[in-house]
mmCIF file of C-alpha atoms in Angstrom:
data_model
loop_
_atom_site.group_PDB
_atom_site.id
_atom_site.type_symbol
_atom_site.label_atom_id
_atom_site.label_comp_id
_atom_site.label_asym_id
_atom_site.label_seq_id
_atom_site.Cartn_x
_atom_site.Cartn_y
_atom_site.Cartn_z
ATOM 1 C CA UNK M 1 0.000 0.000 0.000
ATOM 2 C CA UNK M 2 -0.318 2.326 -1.342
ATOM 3 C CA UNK M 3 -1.427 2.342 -5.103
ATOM 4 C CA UNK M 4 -0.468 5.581 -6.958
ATOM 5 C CA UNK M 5 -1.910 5.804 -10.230
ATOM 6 C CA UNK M 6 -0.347 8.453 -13.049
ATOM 7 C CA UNK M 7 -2.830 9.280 -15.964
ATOM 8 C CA UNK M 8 -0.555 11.192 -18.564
ATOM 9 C CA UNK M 9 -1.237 13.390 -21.672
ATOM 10 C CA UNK M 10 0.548 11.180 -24.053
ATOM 11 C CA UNK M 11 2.500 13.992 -25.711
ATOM 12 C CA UNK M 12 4.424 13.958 -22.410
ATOM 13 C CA UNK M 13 5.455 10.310 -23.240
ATOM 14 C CA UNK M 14 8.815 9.747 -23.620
ATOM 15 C CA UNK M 15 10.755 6.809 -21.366
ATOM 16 C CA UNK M 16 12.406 10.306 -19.420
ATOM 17 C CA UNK M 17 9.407 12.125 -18.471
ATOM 18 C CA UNK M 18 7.068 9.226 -17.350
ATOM 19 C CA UNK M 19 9.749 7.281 -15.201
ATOM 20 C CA UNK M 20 10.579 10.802 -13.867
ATOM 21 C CA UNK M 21 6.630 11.030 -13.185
ATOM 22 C CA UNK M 22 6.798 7.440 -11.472
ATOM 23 C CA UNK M 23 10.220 8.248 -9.655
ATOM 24 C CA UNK M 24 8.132 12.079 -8.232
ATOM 25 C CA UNK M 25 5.387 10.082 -6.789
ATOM 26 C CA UNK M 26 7.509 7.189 -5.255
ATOM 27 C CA UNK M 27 9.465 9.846 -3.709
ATOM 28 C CA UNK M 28 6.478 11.525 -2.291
ATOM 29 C CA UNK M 29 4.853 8.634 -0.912
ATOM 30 C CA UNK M 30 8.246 7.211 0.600
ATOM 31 C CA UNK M 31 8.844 11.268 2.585
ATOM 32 C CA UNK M 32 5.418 11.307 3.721
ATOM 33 C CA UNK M 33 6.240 8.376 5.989
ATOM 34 C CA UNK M 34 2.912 7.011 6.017
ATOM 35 C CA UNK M 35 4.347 3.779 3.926
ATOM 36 C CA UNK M 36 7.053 0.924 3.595
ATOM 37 C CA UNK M 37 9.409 1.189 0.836
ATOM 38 C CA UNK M 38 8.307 -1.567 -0.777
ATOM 39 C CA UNK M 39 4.866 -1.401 -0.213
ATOM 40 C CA UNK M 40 4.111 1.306 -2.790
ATOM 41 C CA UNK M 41 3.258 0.832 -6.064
ATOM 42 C CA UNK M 42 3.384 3.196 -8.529
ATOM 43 C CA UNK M 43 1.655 2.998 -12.276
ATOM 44 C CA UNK M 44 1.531 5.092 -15.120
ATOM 45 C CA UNK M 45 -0.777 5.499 -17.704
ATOM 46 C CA UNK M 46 -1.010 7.384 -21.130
ATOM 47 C CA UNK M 47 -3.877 8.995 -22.390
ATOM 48 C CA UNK M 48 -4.367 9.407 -26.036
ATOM 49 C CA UNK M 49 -6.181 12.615 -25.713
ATOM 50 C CA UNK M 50 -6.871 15.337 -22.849
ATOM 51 C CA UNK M 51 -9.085 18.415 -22.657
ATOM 52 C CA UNK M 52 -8.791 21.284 -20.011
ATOM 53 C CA UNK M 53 -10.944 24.152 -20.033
ATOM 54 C CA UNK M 54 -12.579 22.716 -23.403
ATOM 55 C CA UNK M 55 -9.250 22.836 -25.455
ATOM 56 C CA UNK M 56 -6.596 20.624 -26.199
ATOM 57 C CA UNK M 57 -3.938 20.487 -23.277
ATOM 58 C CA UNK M 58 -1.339 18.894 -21.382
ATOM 59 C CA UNK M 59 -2.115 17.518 -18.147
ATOM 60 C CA UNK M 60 -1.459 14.864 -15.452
ATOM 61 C CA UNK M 61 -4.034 13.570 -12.376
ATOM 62 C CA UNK M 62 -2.397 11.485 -9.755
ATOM 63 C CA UNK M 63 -4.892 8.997 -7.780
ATOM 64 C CA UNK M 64 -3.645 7.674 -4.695
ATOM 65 C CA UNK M 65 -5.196 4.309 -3.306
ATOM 66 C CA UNK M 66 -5.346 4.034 0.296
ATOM 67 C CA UNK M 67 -6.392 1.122 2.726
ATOM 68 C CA UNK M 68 -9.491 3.164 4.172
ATOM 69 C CA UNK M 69 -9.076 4.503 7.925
ATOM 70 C CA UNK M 70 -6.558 7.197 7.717
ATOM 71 C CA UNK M 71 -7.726 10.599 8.358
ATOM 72 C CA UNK M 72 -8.810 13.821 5.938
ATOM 73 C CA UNK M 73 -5.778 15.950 7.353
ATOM 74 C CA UNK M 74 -3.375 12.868 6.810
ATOM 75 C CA UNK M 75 -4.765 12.705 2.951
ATOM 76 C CA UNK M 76 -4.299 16.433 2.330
ATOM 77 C CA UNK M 77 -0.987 16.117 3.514
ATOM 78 C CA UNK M 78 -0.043 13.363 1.284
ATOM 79 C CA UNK M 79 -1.956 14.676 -1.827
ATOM 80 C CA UNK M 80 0.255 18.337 -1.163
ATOM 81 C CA UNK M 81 3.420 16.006 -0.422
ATOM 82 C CA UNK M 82 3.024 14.621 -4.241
ATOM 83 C CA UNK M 83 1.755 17.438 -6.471
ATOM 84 C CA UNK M 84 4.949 19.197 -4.921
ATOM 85 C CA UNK M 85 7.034 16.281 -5.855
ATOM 86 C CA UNK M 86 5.334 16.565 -9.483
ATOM 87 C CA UNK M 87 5.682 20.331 -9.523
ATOM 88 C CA UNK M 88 9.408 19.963 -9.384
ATOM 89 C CA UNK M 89 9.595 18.178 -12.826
ATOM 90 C CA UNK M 90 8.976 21.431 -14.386
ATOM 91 C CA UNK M 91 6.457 19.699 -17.231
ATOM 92 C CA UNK M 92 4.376 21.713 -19.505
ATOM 93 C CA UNK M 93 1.167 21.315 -18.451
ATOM 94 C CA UNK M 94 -1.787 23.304 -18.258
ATOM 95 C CA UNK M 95 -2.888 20.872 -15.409
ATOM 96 C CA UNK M 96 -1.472 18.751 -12.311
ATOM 97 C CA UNK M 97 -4.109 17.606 -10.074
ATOM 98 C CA UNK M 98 -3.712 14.976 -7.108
ATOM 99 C CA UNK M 99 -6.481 12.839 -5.107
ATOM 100 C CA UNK M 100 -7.026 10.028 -2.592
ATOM 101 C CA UNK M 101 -8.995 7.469 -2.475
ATOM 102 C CA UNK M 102 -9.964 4.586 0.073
ATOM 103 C CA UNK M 103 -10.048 0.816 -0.442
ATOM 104 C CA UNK M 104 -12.632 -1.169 1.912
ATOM 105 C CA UNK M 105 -10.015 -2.536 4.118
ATOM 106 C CA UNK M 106 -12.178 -5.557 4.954
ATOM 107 C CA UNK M 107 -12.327 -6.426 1.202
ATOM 108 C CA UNK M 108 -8.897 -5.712 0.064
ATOM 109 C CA UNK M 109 -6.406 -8.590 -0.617
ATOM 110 C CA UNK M 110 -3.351 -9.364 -2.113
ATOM 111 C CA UNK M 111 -0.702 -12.166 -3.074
ATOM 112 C CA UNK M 112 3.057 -11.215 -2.284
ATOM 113 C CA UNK M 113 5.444 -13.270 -4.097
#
């Protein structure tokens, strides 16, 4: 835990800027302090084509999966902790947005190999 999810304009796919984009959010997660080192798990995906404000435009959303039970303040914190980390990259976007969401803990599983 957790599950950090990148969603990408693909004009900002290259191999550089998306494992810079995975590296950001890895980073974030692991100062926050909230998480293992190897419990996070970071994705990214492209997305073919992106609108902001109605027009054609670079941007990036972030969705953090949590186990449910940790506090608004504690979210806020980590959301601010990541689009900071993303901010740093310098990309051109006309967008950078960041959420969290909660997982039912009592339905979550998973296999560790």
């Amino acid at each position: 835990m957790p599950h950090l999810v990148i969603e990408y304009s693909s004009e900002l796919e290259s191999h550089t800027k998306v494992s810079a984009m995975m590296q950001a959010a890895h980073d974030a997660a692991v100062e926050s302090r909230l998480f293992g080192v190897d419990d996070i798990k970071v994705r990214a995906y492209g997305c073919g084509h992106s609108l902001v404000g109605g027009r054609a435009a670079s941007s990036v959303h972030i969705t953090v999966y949590l186990l449910s039970g940790r506090d608004q303040p504690t979210q806020k914190a980590l959301a601010e902790t990541v689009l900071t980390h993303m901010k740093k990259l310098r990309l051109p976007l006309q967008s950078l947005s960041v959420d969290c969401r909660d997982m039912d803990r009592s339905v979550y599983t998973k296999e560790i190999y």
